[in-house]
CSV table of C-alpha atoms in Angstrom, one decimal:
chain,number,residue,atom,x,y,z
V,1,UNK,CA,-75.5,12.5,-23.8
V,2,UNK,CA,-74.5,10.0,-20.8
V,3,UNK,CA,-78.1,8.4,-20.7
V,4,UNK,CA,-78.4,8.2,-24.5
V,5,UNK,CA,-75.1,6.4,-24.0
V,6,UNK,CA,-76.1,3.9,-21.9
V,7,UNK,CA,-79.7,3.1,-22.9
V,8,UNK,CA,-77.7,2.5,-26.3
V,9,UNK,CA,-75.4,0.1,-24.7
V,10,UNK,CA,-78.4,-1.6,-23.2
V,11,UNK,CA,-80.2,-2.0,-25.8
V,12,UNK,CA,-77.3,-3.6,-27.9
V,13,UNK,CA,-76.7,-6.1,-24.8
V,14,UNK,CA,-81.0,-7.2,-24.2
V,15,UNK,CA,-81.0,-7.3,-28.1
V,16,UNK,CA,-77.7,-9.4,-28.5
V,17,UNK,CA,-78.9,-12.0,-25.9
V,18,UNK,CA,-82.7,-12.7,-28.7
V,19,UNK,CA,-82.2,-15.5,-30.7
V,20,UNK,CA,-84.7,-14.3,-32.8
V,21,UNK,CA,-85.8,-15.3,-36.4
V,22,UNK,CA,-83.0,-13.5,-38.0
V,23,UNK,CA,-80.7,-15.5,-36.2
V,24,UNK,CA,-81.7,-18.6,-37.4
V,25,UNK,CA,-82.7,-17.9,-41.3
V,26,UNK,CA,-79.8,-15.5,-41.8
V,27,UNK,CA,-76.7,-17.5,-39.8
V,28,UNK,CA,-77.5,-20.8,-38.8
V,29,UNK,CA,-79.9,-22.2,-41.3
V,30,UNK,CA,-77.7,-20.5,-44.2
V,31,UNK,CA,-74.1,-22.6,-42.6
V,32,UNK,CA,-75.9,-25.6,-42.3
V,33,UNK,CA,-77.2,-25.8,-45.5
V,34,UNK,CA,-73.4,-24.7,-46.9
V,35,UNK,CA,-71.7,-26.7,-44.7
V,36,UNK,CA,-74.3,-30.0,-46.3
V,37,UNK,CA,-73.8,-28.9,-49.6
V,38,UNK,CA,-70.0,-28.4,-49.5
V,39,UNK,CA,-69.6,-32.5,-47.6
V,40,UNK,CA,-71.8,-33.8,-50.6
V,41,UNK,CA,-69.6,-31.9,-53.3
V,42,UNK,CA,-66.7,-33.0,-51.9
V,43,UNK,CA,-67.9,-36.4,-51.3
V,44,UNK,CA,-69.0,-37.0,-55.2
V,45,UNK,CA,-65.3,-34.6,-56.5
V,46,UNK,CA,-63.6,-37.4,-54.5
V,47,UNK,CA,-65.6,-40.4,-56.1
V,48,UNK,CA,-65.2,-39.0,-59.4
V,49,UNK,CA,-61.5,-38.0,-58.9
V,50,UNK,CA,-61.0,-41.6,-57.4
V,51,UNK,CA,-62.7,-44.0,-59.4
V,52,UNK,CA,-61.3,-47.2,-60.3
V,53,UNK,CA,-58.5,-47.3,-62.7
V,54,UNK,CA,-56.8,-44.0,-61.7
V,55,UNK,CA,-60.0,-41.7,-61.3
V,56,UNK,CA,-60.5,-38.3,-63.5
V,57,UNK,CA,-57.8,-35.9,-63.9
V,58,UNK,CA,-57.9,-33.7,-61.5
V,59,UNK,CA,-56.7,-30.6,-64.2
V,60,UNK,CA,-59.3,-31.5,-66.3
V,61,UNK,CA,-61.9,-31.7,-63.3
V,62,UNK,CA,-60.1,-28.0,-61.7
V,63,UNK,CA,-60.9,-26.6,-65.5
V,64,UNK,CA,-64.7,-27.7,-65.5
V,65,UNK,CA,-65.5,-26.5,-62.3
V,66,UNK,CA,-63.7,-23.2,-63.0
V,67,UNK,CA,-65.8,-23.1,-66.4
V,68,UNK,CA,-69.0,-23.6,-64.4
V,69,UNK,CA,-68.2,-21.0,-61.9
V,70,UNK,CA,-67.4,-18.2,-65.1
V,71,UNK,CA,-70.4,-19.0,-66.9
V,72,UNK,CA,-73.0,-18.5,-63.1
V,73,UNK,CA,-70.6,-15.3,-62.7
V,74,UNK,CA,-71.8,-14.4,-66.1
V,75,UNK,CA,-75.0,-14.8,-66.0
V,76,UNK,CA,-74.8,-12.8,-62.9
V,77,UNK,CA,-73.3,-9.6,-63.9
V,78,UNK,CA,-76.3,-9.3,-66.5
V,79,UNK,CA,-78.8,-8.5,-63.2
V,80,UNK,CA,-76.6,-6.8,-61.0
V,81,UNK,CA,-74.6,-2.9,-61.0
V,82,UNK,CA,-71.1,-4.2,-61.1
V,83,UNK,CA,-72.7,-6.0,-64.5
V,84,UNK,CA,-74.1,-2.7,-65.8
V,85,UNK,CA,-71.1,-0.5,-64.8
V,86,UNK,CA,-68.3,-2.9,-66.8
V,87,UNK,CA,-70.7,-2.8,-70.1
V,88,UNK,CA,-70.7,1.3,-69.7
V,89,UNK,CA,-66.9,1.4,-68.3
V,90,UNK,CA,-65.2,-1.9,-69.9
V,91,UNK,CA,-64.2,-4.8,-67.9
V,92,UNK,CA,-60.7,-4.0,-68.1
V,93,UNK,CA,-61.5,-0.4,-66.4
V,94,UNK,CA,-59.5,-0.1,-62.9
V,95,UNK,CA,-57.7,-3.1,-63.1
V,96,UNK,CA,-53.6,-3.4,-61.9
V,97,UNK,CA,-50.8,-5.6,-61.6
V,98,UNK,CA,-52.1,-6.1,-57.9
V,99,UNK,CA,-55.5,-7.1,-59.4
V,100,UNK,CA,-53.6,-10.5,-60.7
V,101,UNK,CA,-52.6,-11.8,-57.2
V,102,UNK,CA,-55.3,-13.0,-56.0
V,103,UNK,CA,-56.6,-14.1,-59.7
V,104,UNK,CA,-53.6,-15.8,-59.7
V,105,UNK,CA,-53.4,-17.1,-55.9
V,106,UNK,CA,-57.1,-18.7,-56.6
V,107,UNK,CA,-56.5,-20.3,-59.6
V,108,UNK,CA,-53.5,-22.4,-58.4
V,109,UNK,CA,-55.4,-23.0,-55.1
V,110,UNK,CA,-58.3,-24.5,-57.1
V,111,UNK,CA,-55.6,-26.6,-58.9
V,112,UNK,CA,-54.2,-27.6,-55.5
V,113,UNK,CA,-57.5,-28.6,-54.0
V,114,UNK,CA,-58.2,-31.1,-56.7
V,115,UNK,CA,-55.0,-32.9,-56.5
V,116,UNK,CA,-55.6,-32.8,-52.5
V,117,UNK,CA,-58.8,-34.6,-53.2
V,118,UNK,CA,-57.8,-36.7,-55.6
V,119,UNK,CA,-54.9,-38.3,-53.5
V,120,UNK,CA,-55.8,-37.5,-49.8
V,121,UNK,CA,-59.4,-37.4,-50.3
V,122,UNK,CA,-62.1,-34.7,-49.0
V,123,UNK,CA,-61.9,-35.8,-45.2
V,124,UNK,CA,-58.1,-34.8,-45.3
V,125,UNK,CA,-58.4,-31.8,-47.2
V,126,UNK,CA,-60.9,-31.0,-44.4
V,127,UNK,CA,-58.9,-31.6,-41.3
V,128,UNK,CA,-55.7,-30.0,-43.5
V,129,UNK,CA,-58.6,-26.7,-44.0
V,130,UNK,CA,-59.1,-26.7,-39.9
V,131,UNK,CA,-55.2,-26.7,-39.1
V,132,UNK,CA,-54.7,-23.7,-41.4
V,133,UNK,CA,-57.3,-22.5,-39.8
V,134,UNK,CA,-55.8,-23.0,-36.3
V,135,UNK,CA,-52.7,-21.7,-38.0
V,136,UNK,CA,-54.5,-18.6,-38.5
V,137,UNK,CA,-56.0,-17.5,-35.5
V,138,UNK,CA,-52.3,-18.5,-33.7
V,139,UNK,CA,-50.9,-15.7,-36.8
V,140,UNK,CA,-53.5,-13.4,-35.3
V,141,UNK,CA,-53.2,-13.7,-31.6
V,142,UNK,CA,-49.3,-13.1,-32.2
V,143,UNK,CA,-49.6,-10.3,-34.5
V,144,UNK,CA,-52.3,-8.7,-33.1
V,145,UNK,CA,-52.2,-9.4,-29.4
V,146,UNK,CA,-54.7,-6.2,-29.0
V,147,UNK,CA,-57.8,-7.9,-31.3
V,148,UNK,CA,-56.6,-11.6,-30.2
V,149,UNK,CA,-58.4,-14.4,-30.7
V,150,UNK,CA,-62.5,-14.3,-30.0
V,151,UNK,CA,-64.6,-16.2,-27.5
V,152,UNK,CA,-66.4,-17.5,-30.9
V,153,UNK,CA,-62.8,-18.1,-32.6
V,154,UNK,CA,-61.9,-20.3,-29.5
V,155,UNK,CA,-64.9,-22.3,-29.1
V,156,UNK,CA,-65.1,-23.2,-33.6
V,157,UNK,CA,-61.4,-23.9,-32.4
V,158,UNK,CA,-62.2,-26.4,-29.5
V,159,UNK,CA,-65.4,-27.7,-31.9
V,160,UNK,CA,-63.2,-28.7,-34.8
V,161,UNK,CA,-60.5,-30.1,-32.1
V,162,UNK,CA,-63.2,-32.6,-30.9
V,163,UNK,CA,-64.1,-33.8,-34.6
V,164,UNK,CA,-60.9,-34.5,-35.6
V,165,UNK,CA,-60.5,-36.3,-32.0
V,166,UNK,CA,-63.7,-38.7,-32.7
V,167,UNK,CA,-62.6,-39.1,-35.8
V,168,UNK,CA,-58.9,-40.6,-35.2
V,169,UNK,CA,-60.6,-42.3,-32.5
V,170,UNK,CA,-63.6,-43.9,-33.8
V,171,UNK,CA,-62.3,-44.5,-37.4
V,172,UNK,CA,-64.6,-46.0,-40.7
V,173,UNK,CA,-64.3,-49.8,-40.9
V,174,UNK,CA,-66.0,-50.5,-43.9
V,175,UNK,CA,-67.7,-54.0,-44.5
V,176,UNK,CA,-66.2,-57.0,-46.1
V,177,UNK,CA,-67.6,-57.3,-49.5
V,178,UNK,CA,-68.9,-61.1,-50.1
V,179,UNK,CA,-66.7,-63.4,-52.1
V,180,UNK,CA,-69.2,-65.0,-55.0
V,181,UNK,CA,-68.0,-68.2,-56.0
C-alpha cells in the first residue's frame, strides 16, 4: 500500500509540472479570451452609459442586460437536464426563502455596477473589483489561518498590485483636439 502511495504522489508531482495542451485550451486561452471580452464590454457599457449630454440610464441599461441574460438562460434550459427536469417538476419545485438571497444580492449588484460605470467608469470599477478582492483573501487568511492564502492567490495579488501601480504612475493623457476656426 506504501509504494502505491508514493508512485501516486509521483505521478501527481511529474504530471503537475506538464504544461500540456490542456493547460493552455482549458485555463489560459479560455481567461484571456474572458478577460478581452469583459475590457471591451466594459469599455462600450461605459461609452454608452457616458455619452454626451448625461449618457443612458444606467436602470434602464441594468434592465436590458438582465433581459438578455434571461432570454440566453432560456434558450439554454431547453438543451440541457436542469431544463428537462423543471418542465417534469415545475420551476418553482425546491425553491426557499434562502433561494431569494442571492436572487436578490445579484440583482442589486447588477444595479450597482452600472451606476459604478456610469459615474466612475470601467477602469475604477476594475481596481475597486481587485481591492475587494484583496479584501477577500485578507478575510480568508484571518478566518482561516489553516487553508491561508495560496502561492497562486499571492502572486494574482502582487500581479494586480503592479497594474494598478503602472497605472497611477503612467496615467492616459489624451490629445488635444484641434480648434477649427
Amino acid at each position: 500500500m506504501e509504494g502505491l502511495i508514493t508512485l501516486e504522489s509521483n505521478v501527481l508531482a511529474s504530471h503537475s509540472l506538464e504544461w500540456d495542451s490542456m493547460h493552455w485550451t482549458h485555463g489560459v486561452a479560455p481567461i484571456m479570451l474572458a478577460s478581452f471580452i469583459s475590457g471591451l464590454s466594459g469599455a462600450l457599457s461605459q461609452k454608452n452609459l457616458q455619452l454626451g449630454g448625461g449618457g443612458r440610464n444606467p436602470y434602464l441599461f441594468s434592465m436590458e442586460l438582465c433581459a438578455g441574460s434571461i432570454l440566453i438562460l432560456s434558450l439554454s434550459l431547453i438543451f440541457s437536464a436542469d431544463g428537462k427536469q423543471i418542465a417534469v417538476e415545475g420551476f418553482w419545485n425546491g425553491w426557499t426563502p434562502q433561494t431569494w438571497i442571492p436572487i436578490v444580492s445579484n440583482s442589486i449588484g447588477g444595479i450597482i455596477v452600472g451606476l459604478v460605470t456610469k459615474y466612475a467608469g470601467s477602469v475604477r470599477k476594475g481596481f475597486a473589483l481587485i481591492f475587494g478582492i484583496l479584501l477577500s483573501g485578507i478575510f480568508q487568511a484571518f478566518l482561516q489561518p489553516d487553508v491561508g492564502v495560496s502561492k497562486q492567490q499571492t502572486m494574482g495579488g502582487i500581479l494586480a498590485a503592479i497594474s494598478l501601480w503602472l497605472h497611477s504612475a503612467h496615467p492616459y493623457e489624451g490629445r488635444e483636439k484641434s480648434k477649427q476656426d
